[in-house]
Every structure is written in C-alpha cells, then in structure tokens.
C-alpha positions as MATLAB code, in Angstrom:
seq = 'MNAPRSAGSTRSTSTRLTAHAVVGAPVLMALYGGIRLVPGSREPGPGWTTGHALMLAGLLLFAPILLALRRLLAPRGTVAGRLAAGAALGVAFAGLVASVLQIGIDLYVGVASATKGDQTRMFERIQAVPGVLTAVYEVGPLLFYVGLLALLVAASVGAARTLRWWSPVLMVAGTLGSMVDLAFIPLAAVCYLIALSPLILGGRRWAAGRTVRV';
ca = [
     -48.467  148.179 -157.796;
     -46.965  144.890 -158.874;
     -47.072  144.138 -162.578;
     -49.244  141.146 -163.518;
     -47.311  137.981 -164.173;
     -47.125  136.847 -167.764;
     -48.354  133.470 -168.963;
     -44.753  132.527 -169.748;
     -43.682  133.360 -166.196;
     -46.531  131.277 -164.802;
     -45.576  128.328 -167.002;
     -41.927  128.658 -165.958;
     -42.878  128.615 -162.284;
     -45.109  125.596 -162.874;
     -42.294  123.778 -164.698;
     -39.855  124.447 -161.872;
     -42.374  123.230 -159.295;
     -42.954  120.065 -161.324;
     -39.209  119.434 -161.631;
     -38.710  119.815 -157.885;
     -41.672  117.526 -157.210;
     -40.501  114.841 -159.673;
     -37.181  114.623 -157.826;
     -38.412  115.382 -154.325;
     -41.326  112.941 -154.118;
     -39.300  109.778 -154.929;
     -36.338  110.922 -152.796;
     -38.562  111.448 -149.749;
     -40.266  108.142 -150.457;
     -36.880  106.380 -150.628;
     -35.802  107.956 -147.343;
     -38.988  106.692 -145.708;
     -38.352  103.207 -147.076;
     -34.775  103.290 -145.866;
     -35.754  104.388 -142.360;
     -38.251  101.504 -142.187;
     -35.324   99.102 -142.478;
     -33.656  100.500 -139.342;
     -34.343   98.405 -136.216;
     -36.879  100.090 -133.908;
     -38.348  102.323 -136.606;
     -41.647  100.416 -136.690;
     -42.641  101.383 -133.180;
     -43.169  104.775 -131.513;
     -40.009  106.840 -131.573;
     -37.872  109.162 -133.721;
     -37.589  106.635 -136.564;
     -41.354  106.216 -136.922;
     -42.014  109.952 -136.675;
     -39.242  111.007 -139.063;
     -40.031  108.339 -141.637;
     -43.746  109.064 -141.749;
     -43.189  112.828 -141.842;
     -40.926  112.371 -144.876;
     -43.466  110.115 -146.585;
     -46.246  112.625 -145.926;
     -44.185  115.381 -147.566;
     -43.424  113.080 -150.493;
     -47.094  112.295 -151.050;
     -48.002  115.983 -151.059;
     -45.429  116.552 -153.805;
     -47.372  114.189 -156.059;
     -50.125  116.821 -156.398;
     -48.147  119.031 -158.847;
     -46.977  115.880 -160.655;
     -50.572  114.806 -161.306;
     -51.454  118.298 -162.522;
     -48.415  118.301 -164.844;
     -49.528  115.011 -166.382;
     -52.995  116.423 -166.939;
     -51.501  119.488 -168.659;
     -49.614  117.228 -171.058;
     -52.928  115.684 -172.101;
     -54.955  118.909 -172.206;
     -54.325  119.846 -175.884;
     -54.776  116.298 -177.146;
     -57.557  113.999 -178.264;
     -61.307  114.260 -178.419;
     -63.691  115.748 -175.899;
     -64.318  112.230 -174.601;
     -60.582  111.685 -174.233;
     -60.159  114.902 -172.295;
     -63.066  113.974 -170.051;
     -61.469  110.576 -169.444;
     -58.182  112.275 -168.543;
     -60.039  114.535 -166.140;
     -61.700  111.500 -164.579;
     -58.314  109.797 -164.178;
     -57.001  112.925 -162.479;
     -59.969  112.887 -160.109;
     -59.409  109.221 -159.259;
     -55.703  109.856 -158.631;
     -56.430  112.807 -156.351;
     -59.053  110.820 -154.424;
     -56.464  108.116 -153.861;
     -53.826  110.686 -152.945;
     -56.117  112.153 -150.294;
     -56.697  108.661 -148.861;
     -52.946  108.016 -148.825;
     -52.262  111.325 -147.079;
     -54.922  110.496 -144.476;
     -53.377  107.075 -143.910;
     -49.880  108.445 -143.370;
     -51.309  111.274 -141.262;
     -53.068  108.774 -138.990;
     -49.927  106.642 -138.776;
     -47.883  109.714 -137.881;
     -50.383  110.785 -135.197;
     -50.579  107.300 -133.677;
     -46.799  107.066 -133.489;
     -46.534  110.421 -131.746;
     -49.447  109.760 -129.355;
     -48.315  106.267 -128.331;
     -45.718  105.554 -125.678;
     -45.247  101.856 -126.421;
     -45.793   99.356 -129.229;
     -48.826   98.038 -127.327;
     -50.351  101.523 -127.121;
     -49.733  101.938 -130.831;
     -51.465   98.652 -131.686;
     -54.490   99.425 -129.529;
     -54.857  102.909 -130.976;
     -54.688  101.572 -134.531;
     -57.342   99.007 -133.685;
     -59.680  101.696 -132.327;
     -59.197  103.965 -135.336;
     -59.579  101.202 -137.904;
     -62.684   99.913 -136.129;
     -64.513  103.122 -137.113;
     -66.872  102.117 -139.966;
     -65.392  102.889 -143.378;
     -61.927  103.907 -142.179;
     -60.196  100.593 -142.883;
     -61.655  100.343 -146.397;
     -61.413  103.990 -147.437;
     -58.071  104.904 -145.886;
     -56.117  101.649 -145.725;
     -57.421   99.115 -148.227;
     -59.187  100.593 -151.268;
     -58.687  104.353 -151.152;
     -54.890  104.483 -151.605;
     -55.091  102.091 -154.565;
     -57.047  104.740 -156.468;
     -53.950  106.940 -156.465;
     -51.927  104.341 -158.352;
     -54.817  103.532 -160.710;
     -55.331  107.185 -161.626;
     -51.606  107.896 -161.936;
     -51.106  104.870 -164.167;
     -54.042  105.894 -166.368;
     -52.525  109.361 -166.860;
     -49.100  107.899 -167.661;
     -50.546  105.440 -170.168;
     -52.600  108.180 -171.858;
     -49.475  110.339 -172.204;
     -47.433  107.417 -173.567;
     -49.605  106.097 -176.396;
     -50.830  107.404 -179.738;
     -49.209  109.530 -182.405;
     -49.201  112.610 -180.150;
     -47.622  110.872 -177.146;
     -45.371  113.032 -174.992;
     -43.914  110.285 -172.765;
     -42.251  106.980 -173.580;
     -43.720  103.506 -173.065;
     -41.368  102.756 -170.187;
     -42.905  105.402 -167.913;
     -46.067  103.403 -167.084;
     -44.096  100.128 -167.141;
     -41.664  101.388 -164.505;
     -44.530  102.787 -162.453;
     -46.228   99.383 -162.428;
     -42.968   97.590 -161.587;
     -42.236   99.897 -158.678;
     -45.776   99.745 -157.323;
     -45.973   95.948 -157.504;
     -42.569   95.630 -155.862;
     -43.596   97.753 -152.875;
     -46.857   95.823 -152.588;
     -45.008   92.496 -152.480;
     -42.699   93.723 -149.713;
     -42.421   97.206 -148.195;
     -38.661   96.619 -148.012;
     -38.667   97.355 -151.770;
     -39.931  100.931 -151.277;
     -36.497  102.479 -152.026;
     -36.318  100.475 -155.261;
     -39.872  101.542 -156.115;
     -38.837  105.153 -155.548;
     -36.045  104.771 -158.120;
     -38.577  103.375 -160.612;
     -40.889  106.338 -159.967;
     -38.077  108.845 -160.416;
     -37.080  107.395 -163.790;
     -40.704  107.003 -164.909;
     -41.551  110.625 -164.093;
     -38.242  112.190 -165.170;
     -39.523  113.281 -168.625;
     -41.886  115.682 -166.822;
     -38.893  117.777 -165.818;
     -38.794  118.951 -169.442;
     -42.546  118.843 -169.830;
     -42.289  115.920 -172.207;
     -40.864  118.207 -174.888;
     -37.522  116.437 -175.216;
     -39.143  113.061 -175.865;
     -41.689  114.459 -178.285;
     -39.051  116.426 -180.175;
     -36.804  113.418 -180.600;
     -39.546  111.177 -181.968;
     -40.469  110.469 -185.590;
     -44.179  109.884 -186.109;
     -45.080  107.131 -188.561;
     -48.420  107.223 -190.381;
];
C-alpha cells in the first residue's frame, strides 16, 4: 500500500504547479502573439493551428493560477470578504471557460477549413447560433479578466496583503494593451508574468519583507 501524502507534500506539489503555470501561461501566450505576427498565420495552416494550440494550453494553465490566488485570500478577512473572493473566483472561471471555448472553436475552424473563405463562412455559421457570439466572443471572455483582476486587487490591499500594488496595475496595462491591438499580446504576456510572479513564492516573500503600519 502507498502511504498517504502529507499536507506539506500536497502544498509543495501545489506550489510547484503554480510556479510552472505562472511561467508557462504567459510564455505560451507570448508565443501565440508572436506567431500571429507571421504572414499567413491568420488563415488556415500550420501557423493558425500551432498558435491557437499554444494559446489553448496557456489558458488552461490559468486554472491553477486562479486557485492559488484564492488560497492566498482564504485565511483573510470576514465571512463576507471570503464569499466575495469565492464569487470573484467563480466569475474568473466562467470567463476562462468562455475563453477556452473561443480558442477551441477557432482551432477547430482553422483545422476544418481549406481556405480563408471557408474559414470565414464557418465562423459566420457558428457565430450565428443564438448566444454564441455574446457568450463566447464578446462578453464571456471579459469575465475572466474581471474575476482575475478582482482577486489580484483583493490580494494587494489591506494590512494583510500578500501581493504588491503593481500586480493588478500590470494586469490592467497588459489587458488593455492587447485589447487595443492584438499585436501587443507578447507585451501583455510580459506584464502578466511580472504581475503573477509573486505567486511562485506564494506571496510569502512580499509579505515577509513588508512592515505593517497601524
């Protein structure tokens, strides 16, 4: 029989997974953004398929990141505060699911289409399905950024904060940049990597180096 894993071993595994995700998600995102800049990558072909596959993997890596942020907030605040953090986590995951669906559809359309015209027509048919355009392309993915920002802000304010103020600021800067022009996705990925980097140490380094004023 295998011996049961200790709580410390579970936490160590979780910390390692978070560290890999914090680095991996932005790197995969940056690779996707870089591939988009290559001529021919926005039509069916290896560039489209590779780029969207990388972005899909990057999005999936945000799941352990969201859970790590929620763990930072778990011991803190009032019952209402913890409920609010749980709600923010739910919003972020709803948006993450929408984002994964969007990239999954894009990936499928690119693989199933032989030409740019086929790709356009297939997108039109899919997005014409009631609710798909709003839930998967317009509103749904925004919930991911709203929920993620709420978690970052909650972990960056108050006497018991475990992140620094620049984490949510960088997240906003990167998100707005990519919304203005998708060519800025690699730059946004750098912002995300820096913003989330304290999670590699579980926020302990920043908390330990801080003096609380009362």
